[in-house]
PDB file of C-alpha atoms in Angstrom:
ATOM      1  CA  MET A   1       0.000   0.000   0.000  1.00  0.00           C
ATOM      2  CA  ASP A   2       1.516   3.307  -1.050  1.00  0.00           C
ATOM      3  CA  ALA A   3       1.474   6.364   1.236  1.00  0.00           C
ATOM      4  CA  GLN A   4      -1.156   8.168  -0.848  1.00  0.00           C
ATOM      5  CA  THR A   5      -3.731   5.363  -0.822  1.00  0.00           C
ATOM      6  CA  PRO A   6      -6.132   6.095   2.044  1.00  0.00           C
ATOM      7  CA  VAL A   7      -6.075   3.571   4.858  1.00  0.00           C
ATOM      8  CA  THR A   8      -9.478   2.384   6.083  1.00  0.00           C
ATOM      9  CA  ILE A   9      -9.982   2.034   9.828  1.00  0.00           C
ATOM     10  CA  LEU A  10     -12.993   0.526  11.556  1.00  0.00           C
ATOM     11  CA  GLY A  11     -13.682   2.344  14.814  1.00  0.00           C
ATOM     12  CA  PHE A  12     -16.028   1.379  17.614  1.00  0.00           C
ATOM     13  CA  ALA A  13     -16.614   2.467  21.189  1.00  0.00           C
ATOM     14  CA  GLY A  14     -17.053   0.128  24.135  1.00  0.00           C
ATOM     15  CA  SER A  15     -20.016   2.051  25.504  1.00  0.00           C
ATOM     16  CA  LEU A  16     -23.627   1.962  24.367  1.00  0.00           C
ATOM     17  CA  ARG A  17     -24.595   5.173  26.168  1.00  0.00           C
ATOM     18  CA  ARG A  18     -25.572   7.882  23.656  1.00  0.00           C
ATOM     19  CA  ALA A  19     -23.734  10.601  25.609  1.00  0.00           C
ATOM     20  CA  SER A  20     -20.646   8.442  26.168  1.00  0.00           C
ATOM     21  CA  PHE A  21     -17.310  10.263  26.296  1.00  0.00           C
ATOM     22  CA  ASN A  22     -15.801   7.373  24.361  1.00  0.00           C
ATOM     23  CA  ARG A  23     -18.353   7.636  21.564  1.00  0.00           C
ATOM     24  CA  ALA A  24     -17.572  11.365  21.501  1.00  0.00           C
ATOM     25  CA  LEU A  25     -13.830  10.598  21.351  1.00  0.00           C
ATOM     26  CA  LEU A  26     -14.442   8.223  18.438  1.00  0.00           C
ATOM     27  CA  ARG A  27     -16.344  10.929  16.552  1.00  0.00           C
ATOM     28  CA  ALA A  28     -13.524  13.386  17.297  1.00  0.00           C
ATOM     29  CA  ALA A  29     -11.017  10.854  15.926  1.00  0.00           C
ATOM     30  CA  ALA A  30     -13.020  10.475  12.721  1.00  0.00           C
ATOM     31  CA  GLU A  31     -13.044  14.263  12.325  1.00  0.00           C
ATOM     32  CA  ALA A  32      -9.326  14.646  13.139  1.00  0.00           C
ATOM     33  CA  ALA A  33      -8.105  11.751  10.982  1.00  0.00           C
ATOM     34  CA  PRO A  34      -5.367  12.617   8.486  1.00  0.00           C
ATOM     35  CA  ALA A  35      -6.481  13.025   4.863  1.00  0.00           C
ATOM     36  CA  THR A  36      -4.935   9.613   4.124  1.00  0.00           C
ATOM     37  CA  MET A  37      -7.080   7.841   6.743  1.00  0.00           C
ATOM     38  CA  GLN A  38     -10.785   7.135   6.748  1.00  0.00           C
ATOM     39  CA  ILE A  39     -12.399   6.029  10.017  1.00  0.00           C
ATOM     40  CA  ARG A  40     -15.688   4.182   9.602  1.00  0.00           C
ATOM     41  CA  ILE A  41     -17.708   4.079  12.819  1.00  0.00           C
ATOM     42  CA  PHE A  42     -19.536   0.908  13.832  1.00  0.00           C
ATOM     43  CA  ASP A  43     -22.228   0.923  16.527  1.00  0.00           C
ATOM     44  CA  LEU A  44     -21.996  -2.183  18.732  1.00  0.00           C
ATOM     45  CA  ALA A  45     -25.661  -2.006  19.856  1.00  0.00           C
ATOM     46  CA  PRO A  46     -26.800  -4.738  17.384  1.00  0.00           C
ATOM     47  CA  VAL A  47     -24.097  -7.167  18.596  1.00  0.00           C
ATOM     48  CA  PRO A  48     -25.661  -9.516  21.191  1.00  0.00           C
ATOM     49  CA  LEU A  49     -23.843 -11.059  24.124  1.00  0.00           C
ATOM     50  CA  TYR A  50     -21.596 -13.858  22.957  1.00  0.00           C
ATOM     51  CA  ASN A  51     -23.197 -17.273  23.368  1.00  0.00           C
ATOM     52  CA  ALA A  52     -21.780 -20.418  21.783  1.00  0.00           C
ATOM     53  CA  ASP A  53     -25.327 -21.767  21.311  1.00  0.00           C
ATOM     54  CA  ILE A  54     -26.238 -18.705  19.235  1.00  0.00           C
ATOM     55  CA  GLU A  55     -22.957 -18.964  17.332  1.00  0.00           C
ATOM     56  CA  ALA A  56     -23.673 -22.647  16.551  1.00  0.00           C
ATOM     57  CA  GLU A  57     -26.886 -21.547  14.797  1.00  0.00           C
ATOM     58  CA  GLY A  58     -24.952 -18.998  12.741  1.00  0.00           C
ATOM     59  CA  ASP A  59     -23.781 -15.489  13.477  1.00  0.00           C
ATOM     60  CA  PRO A  60     -26.640 -13.030  14.088  1.00  0.00           C
ATOM     61  CA  ASP A  61     -26.950 -10.211  11.540  1.00  0.00           C
ATOM     62  CA  GLY A  62     -25.274  -7.654  13.842  1.00  0.00           C
ATOM     63  CA  VAL A  63     -22.281  -9.950  14.275  1.00  0.00           C
ATOM     64  CA  LYS A  64     -22.065 -10.654  10.529  1.00  0.00           C
ATOM     65  CA  ALA A  65     -22.045  -6.914   9.824  1.00  0.00           C
ATOM     66  CA  PHE A  66     -19.416  -6.335  12.534  1.00  0.00           C
ATOM     67  CA  LYS A  67     -17.096  -9.051  11.241  1.00  0.00           C
ATOM     68  CA  ALA A  68     -17.512  -7.870   7.634  1.00  0.00           C
ATOM     69  CA  ALA A  69     -16.647  -4.311   8.665  1.00  0.00           C
ATOM     70  CA  ILE A  70     -13.485  -5.486  10.425  1.00  0.00           C
ATOM     71  CA  ALA A  71     -12.498  -7.650   7.449  1.00  0.00           C
ATOM     72  CA  ALA A  72     -12.928  -4.684   5.075  1.00  0.00           C
ATOM     73  CA  ALA A  73     -10.648  -2.423   7.145  1.00  0.00           C
ATOM     74  CA  GLU A  74      -6.863  -2.308   7.234  1.00  0.00           C
ATOM     75  CA  GLY A  75      -6.927  -1.512  10.958  1.00  0.00           C
ATOM     76  CA  VAL A  76      -9.229  -1.355  13.969  1.00  0.00           C
ATOM     77  CA  LEU A  77      -9.612   1.524  16.421  1.00  0.00           C
ATOM     78  CA  MET A  78     -11.083   0.545  19.783  1.00  0.00           C
ATOM     79  CA  VAL A  79     -12.202   3.378  22.038  1.00  0.00           C
ATOM     80  CA  THR A  80     -12.722   1.961  25.485  1.00  0.00           C
ATOM     81  CA  PRO A  81     -14.027   3.293  28.749  1.00  0.00           C
ATOM     82  CA  GLU A  82     -12.915   1.771  32.023  1.00  0.00           C
ATOM     83  CA  TYR A  83     -15.483   0.223  34.340  1.00  0.00           C
ATOM     84  CA  ASN A  84     -14.436  -0.954  37.807  1.00  0.00           C
ATOM     85  CA  HIS A  85     -10.723  -0.840  36.908  1.00  0.00           C
ATOM     86  CA  GLY A  86     -11.185  -2.949  33.788  1.00  0.00           C
ATOM     87  CA  VAL A  87     -12.429  -3.303  30.246  1.00  0.00           C
ATOM     88  CA  PRO A  88     -16.219  -2.975  29.977  1.00  0.00           C
ATOM     89  CA  ALA A  89     -18.383  -5.922  28.945  1.00  0.00           C
ATOM     90  CA  VAL A  90     -19.488  -4.242  25.703  1.00  0.00           C
ATOM     91  CA  MET A  91     -15.892  -3.983  24.469  1.00  0.00           C
ATOM     92  CA  LYS A  92     -14.857  -7.442  25.628  1.00  0.00           C
ATOM     93  CA  ASN A  93     -17.979  -8.910  24.022  1.00  0.00           C
ATOM     94  CA  ALA A  94     -17.056  -7.296  20.704  1.00  0.00           C
ATOM     95  CA  VAL A  95     -13.576  -8.816  20.891  1.00  0.00           C
ATOM     96  CA  ASP A  96     -15.064 -12.199  21.826  1.00  0.00           C
ATOM     97  CA  TRP A  97     -17.304 -12.261  18.732  1.00  0.00           C
ATOM     98  CA  ALA A  98     -14.505 -10.990  16.470  1.00  0.00           C
ATOM     99  CA  SER A  99     -12.189 -13.742  17.728  1.00  0.00           C
ATOM    100  CA  ARG A 100     -14.521 -16.491  16.469  1.00  0.00           C
ATOM    101  CA  PRO A 101     -13.872 -18.932  14.987  1.00  0.00           C
ATOM    102  CA  PRO A 102     -10.374 -19.144  16.471  1.00  0.00           C
ATOM    103  CA  LYS A 103      -8.802 -20.206  13.153  1.00  0.00           C
ATOM    104  CA  GLY A 104      -9.237 -17.449  10.601  1.00  0.00           C
ATOM    105  CA  ALA A 105     -10.905 -14.874  12.872  1.00  0.00           C
ATOM    106  CA  VAL A 106     -11.201 -11.355  11.448  1.00  0.00           C
ATOM    107  CA  LEU A 107      -8.882  -9.988  14.150  1.00  0.00           C
ATOM    108  CA  ASP A 108      -6.065 -12.369  13.195  1.00  0.00           C
ATOM    109  CA  ARG A 109      -3.000 -10.261  12.273  1.00  0.00           C
ATOM    110  CA  LYS A 110      -5.092  -7.078  12.272  1.00  0.00           C
ATOM    111  CA  PRO A 111      -3.412  -3.853  13.453  1.00  0.00           C
ATOM    112  CA  VAL A 112      -5.307  -2.456  16.450  1.00  0.00           C
ATOM    113  CA  GLY A 113      -5.186   0.900  18.179  1.00  0.00           C
ATOM    114  CA  ILE A 114      -6.672   1.531  21.619  1.00  0.00           C
ATOM    115  CA  ILE A 115      -7.625   4.887  23.087  1.00  0.00           C
ATOM    116  CA  GLY A 116     -10.082   5.860  25.780  1.00  0.00           C
ATOM    117  CA  ALA A 117     -11.654   8.521  27.926  1.00  0.00           C
ATOM    118  CA  SER A 118     -12.743   8.588  31.525  1.00  0.00           C
ATOM    119  CA  PRO A 119     -13.980  11.186  34.008  1.00  0.00           C
ATOM    120  CA  GLY A 120     -11.329   9.782  36.367  1.00  0.00           C
ATOM    121  CA  VAL A 121      -7.653  10.666  36.507  1.00  0.00           C
ATOM    122  CA  THR A 122      -6.356   7.478  34.853  1.00  0.00           C
ATOM    123  CA  GLY A 123      -8.095   8.108  31.528  1.00  0.00           C
ATOM    124  CA  SER A 124      -9.025   4.414  31.023  1.00  0.00           C
ATOM    125  CA  ALA A 125      -5.429   3.168  31.490  1.00  0.00           C
ATOM    126  CA  ARG A 126      -6.448  -0.033  33.296  1.00  0.00           C
ATOM    127  CA  GLY A 127      -9.222  -0.773  30.811  1.00  0.00           C
ATOM    128  CA  GLN A 128      -6.808  -0.311  27.915  1.00  0.00           C
ATOM    129  CA  SER A 129      -4.177  -2.480  29.576  1.00  0.00           C
ATOM    130  CA  GLN A 130      -6.658  -5.251  30.261  1.00  0.00           C
ATOM    131  CA  LEU A 131      -7.991  -5.103  26.698  1.00  0.00           C
ATOM    132  CA  ARG A 132      -4.467  -5.588  25.306  1.00  0.00           C
ATOM    133  CA  GLN A 133      -4.322  -9.011  26.973  1.00  0.00           C
ATOM    134  CA  ALA A 134      -7.077 -10.323  24.670  1.00  0.00           C
ATOM    135  CA  PHE A 135      -4.893  -9.696  21.609  1.00  0.00           C
ATOM    136  CA  GLU A 136      -2.446 -12.401  22.634  1.00  0.00           C
ATOM    137  CA  PHE A 137      -5.190 -14.892  21.757  1.00  0.00           C
ATOM    138  CA  THR A 138      -6.517 -13.083  18.684  1.00  0.00           C
ATOM    139  CA  ASN A 139      -3.012 -12.639  17.247  1.00  0.00           C
ATOM    140  CA  SER A 140      -3.724  -8.950  16.644  1.00  0.00           C
ATOM    141  CA  TYR A 141      -1.045  -6.275  16.573  1.00  0.00           C
ATOM    142  CA  ALA A 142      -1.937  -3.711  19.242  1.00  0.00           C
ATOM    143  CA  MET A 143       0.053  -0.491  18.872  1.00  0.00           C
ATOM    144  CA  PRO A 144       2.126  -0.166  22.056  1.00  0.00           C
ATOM    145  CA  GLN A 145       2.971   3.558  21.895  1.00  0.00           C
ATOM    146  CA  PRO A 146       1.983   6.311  21.978  1.00  0.00           C
ATOM    147  CA  GLU A 147      -0.912   5.952  24.381  1.00  0.00           C
ATOM    148  CA  LEU A 148      -3.907   8.247  24.432  1.00  0.00           C
ATOM    149  CA  LEU A 149      -5.551   8.434  27.849  1.00  0.00           C
ATOM    150  CA  VAL A 150      -8.165  11.182  28.043  1.00  0.00           C
ATOM    151  CA  PHE A 151      -8.592  11.866  31.757  1.00  0.00           C
ATOM    152  CA  ARG A 152     -11.191  14.184  33.318  1.00  0.00           C
ATOM    153  CA  ALA A 153     -13.198  13.732  30.130  1.00  0.00           C
ATOM    154  CA  HIS A 154     -16.137  15.729  31.488  1.00  0.00           C
ATOM    155  CA  GLU A 155     -13.888  18.800  31.206  1.00  0.00           C
ATOM    156  CA  LYS A 156     -12.733  18.005  27.655  1.00  0.00           C
ATOM    157  CA  PHE A 157     -16.106  17.607  25.885  1.00  0.00           C
ATOM    158  CA  ASP A 158     -19.034  20.000  25.757  1.00  0.00           C
ATOM    159  CA  ALA A 159     -22.698  19.116  26.384  1.00  0.00           C
ATOM    160  CA  GLU A 160     -23.118  18.106  22.716  1.00  0.00           C
ATOM    161  CA  GLY A 161     -20.151  15.712  22.879  1.00  0.00           C
ATOM    162  CA  ARG A 162     -17.704  17.875  20.936  1.00  0.00           C
ATOM    163  CA  LEU A 163     -14.048  17.762  21.911  1.00  0.00           C
ATOM    164  CA  VAL A 164     -13.307  21.308  23.077  1.00  0.00           C
ATOM    165  CA  ASP A 165      -9.903  20.841  24.715  1.00  0.00           C
ATOM    166  CA  ASP A 166      -7.148  21.957  22.324  1.00  0.00           C
ATOM    167  CA  ALA A 167      -4.365  19.987  24.026  1.00  0.00           C
ATOM    168  CA  THR A 168      -6.390  16.774  23.796  1.00  0.00           C
ATOM    169  CA  ARG A 169      -7.231  17.491  20.155  1.00  0.00           C
ATOM    170  CA  GLU A 170      -3.493  17.899  19.399  1.00  0.00           C
ATOM    171  CA  ARG A 171      -2.597  14.654  21.195  1.00  0.00           C
ATOM    172  CA  LEU A 172      -5.399  12.852  19.340  1.00  0.00           C
ATOM    173  CA  ALA A 173      -4.140  14.144  15.981  1.00  0.00           C
ATOM    174  CA  ALA A 174      -0.587  13.021  16.788  1.00  0.00           C
ATOM    175  CA  TRP A 175      -1.876   9.618  17.941  1.00  0.00           C
ATOM    176  CA  LEU A 176      -3.805   9.173  14.679  1.00  0.00           C
ATOM    177  CA  VAL A 177      -0.656   9.906  12.628  1.00  0.00           C
ATOM    178  CA  ALA A 178       1.242   7.283  14.644  1.00  0.00           C
ATOM    179  CA  PHE A 179      -1.602   4.784  14.256  1.00  0.00           C
ATOM    180  CA  GLU A 180      -1.714   5.297  10.491  1.00  0.00           C
ATOM    181  CA  ALA A 181       2.030   4.577  10.329  1.00  0.00           C
ATOM    182  CA  TRP A 182       1.488   1.440  12.476  1.00  0.00           C
ATOM    183  CA  VAL A 183      -1.270   0.167  10.183  1.00  0.00           C
ATOM    184  CA  ARG A 184       0.722   0.870   7.035  1.00  0.00           C
ATOM    185  CA  ARG A 185       3.768  -0.877   8.468  1.00  0.00           C
ATOM    186  CA  LEU A 186       1.774  -4.023   9.219  1.00  0.00           C
ATOM    187  CA  SER A 187      -0.549  -4.113   6.191  1.00  0.00           C
TER     188      SER A 187
END
């Protein structure tokens, strides 16, 4: 892939709440993406809880759409909150579905970037760290550095969910440039 060909990224947030800071951060990432990167946003609401009995009957439509979107992208951007010092169920569930079947899963050898926002002072650091552990099984390439931890998120976004903090916007833009380079290196 040459440097001028746009790289396609599938982005999703690990929160279903409409006013989620992480959904807002994902939208901000899509807006701030370099001209050579396109971020397509996927809503995880139609993806049911993983259940091997359901899987045995065939992937539900929401799961089929999710897997197809990952397969069509050169990289995956996961925007995760942190619940109770860990990765939230919505995000882990998405990874669980995308890791099936174990041989030939859509996450196999896929470049992954993880960012997150939290009202707390750790900016989703523990959630991000815990999420990285899942990629040992999926054989995905999670970008190790730089990290983007948006702490005190309630001060960084306005009531409409727009990123209004200039320093965070600059760090996000720099992170996206690094992630594009990561994806290109591994694609």
